[in-house]
mmCIF file of C-alpha atoms in Angstrom:
data_model
loop_
_atom_site.group_PDB
_atom_site.id
_atom_site.type_symbol
_atom_site.label_atom_id
_atom_site.label_comp_id
_atom_site.label_asym_id
_atom_site.label_seq_id
_atom_site.Cartn_x
_atom_site.Cartn_y
_atom_site.Cartn_z
ATOM 1 C CA MET F 1 -16.005 40.064 35.434
ATOM 2 C CA ARG F 2 -13.445 41.578 37.730
ATOM 3 C CA LEU F 3 -10.456 42.949 35.880
ATOM 4 C CA VAL F 4 -6.996 43.574 37.421
ATOM 5 C CA ILE F 5 -4.541 45.710 35.347
ATOM 6 C CA VAL F 6 -1.015 44.871 36.561
ATOM 7 C CA SER F 7 1.591 47.566 35.765
ATOM 8 C CA PRO F 8 5.260 46.964 36.712
ATOM 9 C CA CYS F 9 7.350 50.116 37.251
ATOM 10 C CA TYR F 10 10.947 50.914 38.041
ATOM 11 C CA ASN F 11 12.060 54.504 38.763
ATOM 12 C CA GLU F 12 8.890 55.817 37.034
ATOM 13 C CA GLU F 13 7.877 58.535 39.523
ATOM 14 C CA MET F 14 7.061 60.891 36.678
ATOM 15 C CA LEU F 15 4.620 58.531 35.032
ATOM 16 C CA ILE F 16 2.506 57.100 37.847
ATOM 17 C CA ALA F 17 -0.010 59.949 38.168
ATOM 18 C CA GLU F 18 -0.578 60.146 34.407
ATOM 19 C CA SER F 19 -0.799 56.334 34.015
ATOM 20 C CA SER F 20 -3.240 56.165 36.886
ATOM 21 C CA VAL F 21 -5.559 58.714 35.346
ATOM 22 C CA LYS F 22 -5.493 57.089 31.893
ATOM 23 C CA LEU F 23 -6.021 53.508 33.194
ATOM 24 C CA ASN F 24 -8.827 54.744 35.503
ATOM 25 C CA SER F 25 -10.511 56.269 32.434
ATOM 26 C CA VAL F 26 -10.168 52.936 30.581
ATOM 27 C CA ILE F 27 -11.851 51.077 33.488
ATOM 28 C CA ASP F 28 -14.590 53.652 33.838
ATOM 29 C CA ASN F 29 -15.421 53.264 30.131
ATOM 30 C CA LEU F 30 -15.471 49.435 30.413
ATOM 31 C CA ILE F 31 -17.757 49.603 33.571
ATOM 32 C CA ALA F 32 -20.095 51.992 31.735
ATOM 33 C CA LYS F 33 -20.334 49.434 28.889
ATOM 34 C CA GLY F 34 -20.954 46.584 31.282
ATOM 35 C CA LYS F 35 -17.809 44.732 30.246
ATOM 36 C CA VAL F 36 -16.083 44.700 33.658
ATOM 37 C CA SER F 37 -17.361 45.054 37.228
ATOM 38 C CA SER F 38 -17.057 48.084 39.364
ATOM 39 C CA ASP F 39 -14.580 46.388 41.731
ATOM 40 C CA SER F 40 -11.896 46.115 39.067
ATOM 41 C CA ILE F 41 -8.569 47.597 40.090
ATOM 42 C CA ILE F 42 -5.203 48.926 38.906
ATOM 43 C CA LEU F 43 -2.169 47.301 40.488
ATOM 44 C CA PHE F 44 1.133 49.085 40.227
ATOM 45 C CA VAL F 45 4.172 46.867 41.118
ATOM 46 C CA ASN F 46 7.112 48.911 42.277
ATOM 47 C CA ASP F 47 10.186 46.838 41.382
ATOM 48 C CA GLY F 48 12.566 48.155 44.110
ATOM 49 C CA SER F 49 12.776 51.682 42.641
ATOM 50 C CA THR F 50 15.345 54.057 44.048
ATOM 51 C CA ASP F 51 13.353 57.181 43.314
ATOM 52 C CA HIS F 52 9.910 58.216 44.715
ATOM 53 C CA THR F 53 7.828 55.837 42.635
ATOM 54 C CA TRP F 54 6.305 54.172 45.703
ATOM 55 C CA ASP F 55 5.350 57.595 47.097
ATOM 56 C CA GLU F 56 3.611 58.409 43.855
ATOM 57 C CA ILE F 57 1.690 55.127 43.923
ATOM 58 C CA VAL F 58 0.457 55.976 47.464
ATOM 59 C CA LYS F 59 -0.632 59.395 46.318
ATOM 60 C CA ALA F 60 -2.488 57.861 43.353
ATOM 61 C CA HIS F 61 -4.281 55.461 45.809
ATOM 62 C CA LEU F 62 -5.345 58.359 47.971
ATOM 63 C CA LEU F 63 -6.888 60.070 44.872
ATOM 64 C CA SER F 64 -8.565 56.772 43.732
ATOM 65 C CA SER F 65 -9.117 53.727 45.858
ATOM 66 C CA ARG F 66 -9.138 51.704 42.692
ATOM 67 C CA VAL F 67 -5.378 52.171 42.473
ATOM 68 C CA CYS F 68 -3.462 49.606 44.498
ATOM 69 C CA GLY F 69 0.241 49.005 44.914
ATOM 70 C CA LEU F 70 2.892 46.359 45.723
ATOM 71 C CA ASN F 71 6.290 47.328 46.870
ATOM 72 C CA ILE F 72 8.971 44.706 46.167
ATOM 73 C CA ALA F 73 11.815 44.899 48.739
ATOM 74 C CA THR F 74 14.558 45.003 46.081
ATOM 75 C CA ASN F 75 14.875 45.123 42.330
ATOM 76 C CA VAL F 76 14.073 41.644 40.984
ATOM 77 C CA GLY F 77 13.643 42.498 37.303
ATOM 78 C CA HIS F 78 10.769 43.154 34.980
ATOM 79 C CA GLN F 79 9.599 39.543 34.485
ATOM 80 C CA SER F 80 9.602 38.656 38.176
ATOM 81 C CA ALA F 81 7.794 41.962 38.975
ATOM 82 C CA ILE F 82 5.014 41.055 36.572
ATOM 83 C CA MET F 83 4.807 37.630 38.179
ATOM 84 C CA ALA F 84 4.576 39.221 41.604
ATOM 85 C CA GLY F 85 1.551 41.263 40.518
ATOM 86 C CA MET F 86 -0.198 38.440 38.722
ATOM 87 C CA MET F 87 0.371 35.786 41.411
ATOM 88 C CA THR F 88 -0.614 38.188 44.223
ATOM 89 C CA SER F 89 -3.933 39.219 42.590
ATOM 90 C CA ARG F 90 -4.871 36.079 40.636
ATOM 91 C CA ASN F 91 -7.297 34.880 43.405
ATOM 92 C CA ILE F 92 -9.382 38.079 43.227
ATOM 93 C CA ALA F 93 -9.424 38.467 39.414
ATOM 94 C CA ASP F 94 -11.385 36.907 36.692
ATOM 95 C CA ALA F 95 -8.763 38.205 34.198
ATOM 96 C CA ILE F 96 -5.513 40.130 34.466
ATOM 97 C CA ILE F 97 -4.021 42.445 31.895
ATOM 98 C CA THR F 98 -0.368 43.272 32.169
ATOM 99 C CA ILE F 99 0.934 46.581 30.679
ATOM 100 C CA ASP F 100 4.122 48.650 31.318
ATOM 101 C CA SER F 101 3.588 51.853 33.254
ATOM 102 C CA ASP F 102 4.889 54.077 30.484
ATOM 103 C CA LEU F 103 1.684 53.139 28.568
ATOM 104 C CA GLN F 104 3.461 53.007 25.200
ATOM 105 C CA ASP F 105 1.225 50.019 24.549
ATOM 106 C CA ASP F 106 -2.193 50.819 23.157
ATOM 107 C CA ILE F 107 -4.588 51.253 26.076
ATOM 108 C CA ASN F 108 -7.458 51.240 23.547
ATOM 109 C CA ALA F 109 -6.584 47.572 22.869
ATOM 110 C CA ILE F 110 -7.605 46.724 26.410
ATOM 111 C CA GLU F 111 -11.291 46.786 25.449
ATOM 112 C CA ARG F 112 -10.563 44.512 22.457
ATOM 113 C CA MET F 113 -8.768 42.116 24.849
ATOM 114 C CA ILE F 114 -11.800 42.064 27.096
ATOM 115 C CA ASP F 115 -14.076 41.337 24.120
ATOM 116 C CA LYS F 116 -11.848 38.389 23.207
ATOM 117 C CA PHE F 117 -12.031 37.185 26.831
ATOM 118 C CA HIS F 118 -15.840 37.286 26.732
ATOM 119 C CA ASP F 119 -15.684 35.272 23.487
ATOM 120 C CA GLY F 120 -13.885 32.525 25.405
ATOM 121 C CA ALA F 121 -10.189 33.335 25.026
ATOM 122 C CA ASN F 122 -7.917 32.506 27.961
ATOM 123 C CA VAL F 123 -4.889 34.293 26.687
ATOM 124 C CA VAL F 124 -4.872 37.383 24.453
ATOM 125 C CA TYR F 125 -1.636 38.860 23.099
ATOM 126 C CA GLY F 126 -1.064 42.505 22.193
ATOM 127 C CA VAL F 127 1.054 42.350 19.023
ATOM 128 C CA LYS F 128 2.877 45.488 17.792
ATOM 129 C CA ASN F 129 1.706 46.189 14.285
ATOM 130 C CA ASP F 130 4.176 49.134 13.746
ATOM 131 C CA ARG F 131 7.519 49.736 15.574
ATOM 132 C CA THR F 132 8.550 52.919 13.766
ATOM 133 C CA ILE F 133 8.685 54.994 16.968
ATOM 134 C CA ASP F 134 11.311 52.563 18.388
ATOM 135 C CA PRO F 135 14.957 53.476 17.818
ATOM 136 C CA TRP F 136 16.610 51.858 14.830
ATOM 137 C CA TYR F 137 18.872 49.690 16.889
ATOM 138 C CA LYS F 138 15.937 48.468 19.025
ATOM 139 C CA ARG F 139 13.997 47.426 15.940
ATOM 140 C CA LYS F 140 16.987 45.502 14.557
ATOM 141 C CA MET F 141 17.712 43.827 17.831
ATOM 142 C CA ALA F 142 14.030 42.749 18.222
ATOM 143 C CA SER F 143 14.043 41.353 14.714
ATOM 144 C CA LEU F 144 17.302 39.440 15.333
ATOM 145 C CA PHE F 145 15.953 38.209 18.706
ATOM 146 C CA TYR F 146 12.725 36.736 17.195
ATOM 147 C CA ASN F 147 14.594 35.173 14.297
ATOM 148 C CA VAL F 148 17.186 33.546 16.481
ATOM 149 C CA GLN F 149 14.498 32.227 18.810
ATOM 150 C CA LYS F 150 12.594 30.755 15.887
ATOM 151 C CA LEU F 151 15.749 29.098 14.524
ATOM 152 C CA LEU F 152 16.454 27.540 17.941
ATOM 153 C CA GLY F 153 12.833 26.290 18.310
ATOM 154 C CA VAL F 154 11.712 28.667 21.013
ATOM 155 C CA LYS F 155 7.896 29.240 20.700
ATOM 156 C CA THR F 156 7.211 32.969 20.989
ATOM 157 C CA ILE F 157 4.764 35.490 19.439
ATOM 158 C CA LYS F 158 6.635 37.757 17.071
ATOM 159 C CA ASN F 159 6.429 41.504 18.096
ATOM 160 C CA HIS F 160 4.703 40.602 21.330
ATOM 161 C CA ALA F 161 6.318 41.817 24.606
ATOM 162 C CA ASP F 162 4.363 41.706 27.862
ATOM 163 C CA PHE F 163 1.069 43.401 26.965
ATOM 164 C CA ARG F 164 -1.444 40.525 27.389
ATOM 165 C CA LEU F 165 -4.592 39.304 29.010
ATOM 166 C CA LEU F 166 -4.674 36.105 31.099
ATOM 167 C CA SER F 167 -7.842 34.515 32.381
ATOM 168 C CA ARG F 168 -8.051 33.048 35.894
ATOM 169 C CA HIS F 169 -7.756 29.592 34.328
ATOM 170 C CA ALA F 170 -4.567 30.587 32.516
ATOM 171 C CA LEU F 171 -3.139 32.213 35.636
ATOM 172 C CA ASP F 172 -3.721 28.979 37.621
ATOM 173 C CA THR F 173 -1.902 27.030 34.866
ATOM 174 C CA LEU F 174 0.954 29.551 34.956
ATOM 175 C CA ALA F 175 1.174 29.227 38.803
ATOM 176 C CA SER F 176 1.838 25.472 38.318
ATOM 177 C CA TYR F 177 5.158 26.269 36.499
ATOM 178 C CA PRO F 178 7.755 26.324 39.325
ATOM 179 C CA GLU F 179 10.819 27.794 37.600
ATOM 180 C CA ARG F 180 12.513 30.924 38.937
ATOM 181 C CA ASN F 181 14.241 31.961 35.705
ATOM 182 C CA VAL F 182 11.064 33.498 34.265
ATOM 183 C CA PHE F 183 10.676 34.517 30.625
ATOM 184 C CA LEU F 184 6.997 35.012 30.223
ATOM 185 C CA ARG F 185 7.079 35.646 26.434
ATOM 186 C CA GLY F 186 8.200 32.023 26.001
ATOM 187 C CA LEU F 187 6.524 30.448 29.010
ATOM 188 C CA ILE F 188 2.987 31.601 28.336
ATOM 189 C CA PRO F 189 2.820 30.264 24.727
ATOM 190 C CA LEU F 190 4.235 27.015 26.073
ATOM 191 C CA MET F 191 1.049 26.527 28.108
ATOM 192 C CA GLY F 192 -0.754 25.561 24.910
ATOM 193 C CA TYR F 193 -3.744 27.903 24.863
ATOM 194 C CA ASP F 194 -5.188 29.099 21.520
ATOM 195 C CA ILE F 195 -3.229 32.095 20.067
ATOM 196 C CA VAL F 196 -5.575 35.063 20.063
ATOM 197 C CA MET F 197 -4.098 38.483 19.203
ATOM 198 C CA VAL F 198 -5.098 42.127 18.999
ATOM 199 C CA ASP F 199 -3.183 44.952 17.368
ATOM 200 C CA ASP F 200 -0.997 47.013 19.647
ATOM 201 C CA VAL F 201 -0.259 50.524 18.238
ATOM 202 C CA LEU F 202 2.813 51.915 20.062
ATOM 203 C CA SER F 203 2.874 55.476 21.389
ATOM 204 C CA PRO F 204 5.863 57.598 22.342
ATOM 205 C CA ARG F 205 6.703 58.065 26.008
ATOM 206 C CA THR F 206 5.331 61.258 27.488
ATOM 207 C CA ASN F 207 7.847 61.522 30.321
ATOM 208 C CA GLY F 208 11.261 60.237 31.265
ATOM 209 C CA GLU F 209 13.380 57.710 29.436
ATOM 210 C CA SER F 210 13.041 53.954 29.013
ATOM 211 C CA LYS F 211 14.733 51.900 31.755
ATOM 212 C CA PHE F 212 14.914 48.965 29.414
ATOM 213 C CA THR F 213 18.562 49.500 28.413
ATOM 214 C CA VAL F 214 20.549 47.649 25.743
ATOM 215 C CA ASN F 215 22.236 45.608 28.467
ATOM 216 C CA LYS F 216 18.839 44.541 29.819
ATOM 217 C CA GLN F 217 17.644 43.632 26.308
ATOM 218 C CA ILE F 218 20.660 41.427 25.799
ATOM 219 C CA HIS F 219 20.156 39.662 29.182
ATOM 220 C CA LEU F 220 16.471 39.178 28.330
ATOM 221 C CA ALA F 221 17.301 37.705 24.958
ATOM 222 C CA ILE F 222 19.900 35.263 26.620
ATOM 223 C CA ASP F 223 17.314 34.251 29.249
ATOM 224 C CA GLY F 224 14.690 33.742 26.526
ATOM 225 C CA ILE F 225 16.955 31.374 24.527
ATOM 226 C CA THR F 226 18.681 29.470 27.396
ATOM 227 C CA SER F 227 15.432 29.006 29.374
ATOM 228 C CA PHE F 228 13.552 27.135 26.646
ATOM 229 C CA THR F 229 15.917 25.313 24.299
ATOM 230 C CA THR F 230 19.099 23.274 24.437
ATOM 231 C CA LYS F 231 19.817 23.724 20.794
ATOM 232 C CA PRO F 232 22.811 25.993 21.383
ATOM 233 C CA LEU F 233 24.512 23.095 23.163
ATOM 234 C CA GLU F 234 23.763 20.901 20.174
ATOM 235 C CA HIS F 235 25.265 23.552 17.935
ATOM 236 C CA ILE F 236 28.334 23.622 20.016
ATOM 237 C CA PHE F 237 28.780 19.891 19.470
ATOM 238 C CA VAL F 238 28.394 20.312 15.725
ATOM 239 C CA TRP F 239 30.983 23.093 15.751
ATOM 240 C CA GLY F 240 33.285 20.694 17.617
ATOM 241 C CA VAL F 241 32.912 18.097 14.961
ATOM 242 C CA VAL F 242 33.613 20.680 12.203
ATOM 243 C CA MET F 243 36.734 21.901 14.028
ATOM 244 C CA MET F 244 37.994 18.354 14.455
ATOM 245 C CA ALA F 245 37.577 17.849 10.702
ATOM 246 C CA ILE F 246 39.440 21.005 9.945
ATOM 247 C CA ALA F 247 42.218 20.014 12.378
ATOM 248 C CA PHE F 248 42.546 16.638 10.647
ATOM 249 C CA LEU F 249 42.853 18.310 7.247
ATOM 250 C CA MET F 250 45.445 20.700 8.664
ATOM 251 C CA LEU F 251 47.446 17.669 9.984
ATOM 252 C CA ILE F 252 47.466 16.115 6.509
ATOM 253 C CA TYR F 253 48.480 19.398 4.939
ATOM 254 C CA VAL F 254 51.318 20.020 7.390
ATOM 255 C CA THR F 255 52.598 16.385 7.012
ATOM 256 C CA VAL F 256 52.630 16.476 3.273
ATOM 257 C CA SER F 257 54.366 19.934 3.255
ATOM 258 C CA LEU F 258 57.101 18.679 5.549
ATOM 259 C CA VAL F 259 57.698 15.514 3.509
ATOM 260 C CA MET F 260 57.919 17.577 0.277
ATOM 261 C CA GLY F 261 60.262 20.064 1.911
ATOM 262 C CA HIS F 262 58.105 23.127 1.409
ATOM 263 C CA VAL F 263 58.995 26.158 3.487
ATOM 264 C CA ILE F 264 56.062 27.002 5.736
ATOM 265 C CA ALA F 265 55.870 30.430 7.233
ATOM 266 C CA GLY F 266 53.299 29.192 9.674
ATOM 267 C CA TRP F 267 53.155 31.994 12.207
ATOM 268 C CA ALA F 268 49.973 33.714 10.881
ATOM 269 C CA SER F 269 48.014 30.624 10.303
ATOM 270 C CA LEU F 270 49.067 29.192 13.612
ATOM 271 C CA MET F 271 48.078 32.312 15.524
ATOM 272 C CA LEU F 272 44.813 32.591 13.603
ATOM 273 C CA SER F 273 43.973 28.943 14.356
ATOM 274 C CA VAL F 274 44.803 29.313 18.013
ATOM 275 C CA TRP F 275 42.660 32.410 18.460
ATOM 276 C CA PHE F 276 39.726 30.972 16.484
ATOM 277 C CA ILE F 277 39.691 27.684 18.316
ATOM 278 C CA GLY F 278 40.247 29.485 21.610
ATOM 279 C CA ALA F 279 37.249 31.732 20.930
ATOM 280 C CA ILE F 280 35.045 28.710 20.018
ATOM 281 C CA LEU F 281 36.055 26.892 23.218
ATOM 282 C CA THR F 282 35.552 29.981 25.362
ATOM 283 C CA MET F 283 32.141 30.611 23.927
ATOM 284 C CA GLY F 284 31.189 27.001 24.401
ATOM 285 C CA VAL F 285 32.296 26.896 28.010
ATOM 286 C CA GLY F 286 30.603 30.167 28.713
ATOM 287 C CA LEU F 287 27.333 28.891 27.241
ATOM 288 C CA ILE F 288 27.501 25.685 29.179
ATOM 289 C CA GLY F 289 28.168 27.862 32.243
ATOM 290 C CA ILE F 290 24.975 29.693 31.668
ATOM 291 C CA TYR F 291 22.924 26.534 31.626
ATOM 292 C CA ILE F 292 24.647 25.249 34.755
ATOM 293 C CA GLY F 293 24.140 28.606 36.453
ATOM 294 C CA LYS F 294 20.377 28.364 35.713
ATOM 295 C CA MET F 295 20.268 24.897 37.172
ATOM 296 C CA TYR F 296 22.064 26.198 40.235
ATOM 297 C CA LEU F 297 19.483 28.975 40.772
ATOM 298 C CA GLU F 298 16.547 26.554 40.234
ATOM 299 C CA ILE F 299 17.944 24.025 42.663
ATOM 300 C CA LYS F 300 18.229 26.614 45.435
ATOM 301 C CA GLN F 301 14.547 27.405 45.124
ATOM 302 C CA ARG F 302 14.946 30.964 46.368
ATOM 303 C CA PRO F 303 11.807 33.094 46.373
ATOM 304 C CA MET F 304 11.314 35.043 43.225
ATOM 305 C CA TYR F 305 10.470 38.257 45.131
ATOM 306 C CA ARG F 306 9.634 39.608 48.575
ATOM 307 C CA ILE F 307 6.747 42.051 49.041
ATOM 308 C CA SER F 308 7.752 44.528 51.688
ATOM 309 C CA LYS F 309 4.435 46.369 51.782
ATOM 310 C CA SER F 310 1.247 46.946 49.873
ATOM 311 C CA ILE F 311 -1.562 49.449 49.662
ATOM 312 C CA GLY F 312 -5.202 48.798 48.678
ATOM 313 C CA LEU F 313 -4.793 44.986 48.739
ATOM 314 C CA GLN F 314 -5.321 42.472 51.507
ATOM 315 C CA LEU F 315 -2.448 40.077 51.270
ATOM 316 C CA ASP F 316 -2.432 36.725 52.945
ATOM 317 C CA GLU F 317 0.661 35.304 54.595
ATOM 318 C CA GLU F 318 1.517 33.135 51.639
ATOM 319 C CA ASP F 319 1.668 36.084 49.247
ATOM 320 C CA ASN F 320 3.765 38.134 51.599
ATOM 321 C CA ASN F 321 6.245 35.196 51.906
ATOM 322 C CA ASP F 322 6.908 35.283 48.210
ATOM 323 C CA VAL F 323 5.595 31.764 47.300
ATOM 324 C CA VAL F 324 4.925 31.605 43.533
#
C-alpha cells in the first residue's frame, strides 16, 4: 500500500529538516517490514509561512525525493492546510496519515495505525493518553472544550487532535462534504466509520514554540461548536424564557411594593438588571451572528485554499484551482 504522510506547517523553518529525517526513518522501517510500498511519500504543506519554511521544504526534497511539498498562497489555517494536503494527494494514496510538523505526536504510533489499516480500518485516531507535557492552561482548556462539545451533542473523540489515518475510501467520503468551515475533529467522526484508536504519547517540541496560540485555540473551539450543532441557539431561547419569567416576577414585586408604599432604593437592582439583560442579549445576538456569518461564507463558495506551487508532486489543473 502507498502511504502519504501529510504534515501541515506554519513558520516552522527550524523543524522541517529534523521532521523530514524522522519521518523518512519511519517510512524506511515500514518498507523494510513490507507494510508500505517504496513509493510512499512525505508531504509538507506550507500554510503561507512568513519565514523560510518553504525554502527548508525545498532543501529537504533535494536531500530526499520522497519529501514533497505544497505551498499555499496565503495562510488559510491549520484545518484547511490539512485538507489541502489530503485532497491533493488522495488520488495517489491508499492511505494518508496527518501529523503536525513539530512531531509532538508519537511517530511510533504510525506503524500501529498501518497495522489497523491492514486489519480493515478506514479511520484510525491517535488519542493522547497523557497530556502532562502540555501547559496547565492548555490541559484545562482542552478538558473544557471536550466537555462542552459533549454537552452540546457534538461527536468528537476525546483527546484526539489531528493525528489520524484515513483510507482512500474515507478520503473519498470526506471529499463529498462540501463545507468550507472545516473542523476535521468533528467532521470525520460524523462520517460514521468504526472508531479505531491507538495511543498517542506526546513528546516535547525540540525547536521553536508552538504557533497554536490561545487565540487560535478559542477560535477552533468556537468553530467546532458552531459548525456541528444548533444547541447554543436553543439554549438562548431557554434563557429568554427564564428572563421573561424573572421580569414578570419583578413586575409583580414592584407593583406590590408601590401599592404598599414601601420605599424602594431601586438604583442598584435596576442597574444590575440592565447590565445582566444587556449582556445576555449581546451574547445572543453575537452567537446568532456567528451562525449567519458561517452561512454567508458557505453561500459564497470561495475556494478553501490556493496552491501557488509544489515540489515533488504532479498536480492536475483541478488541484491547482483549489477545488475541494
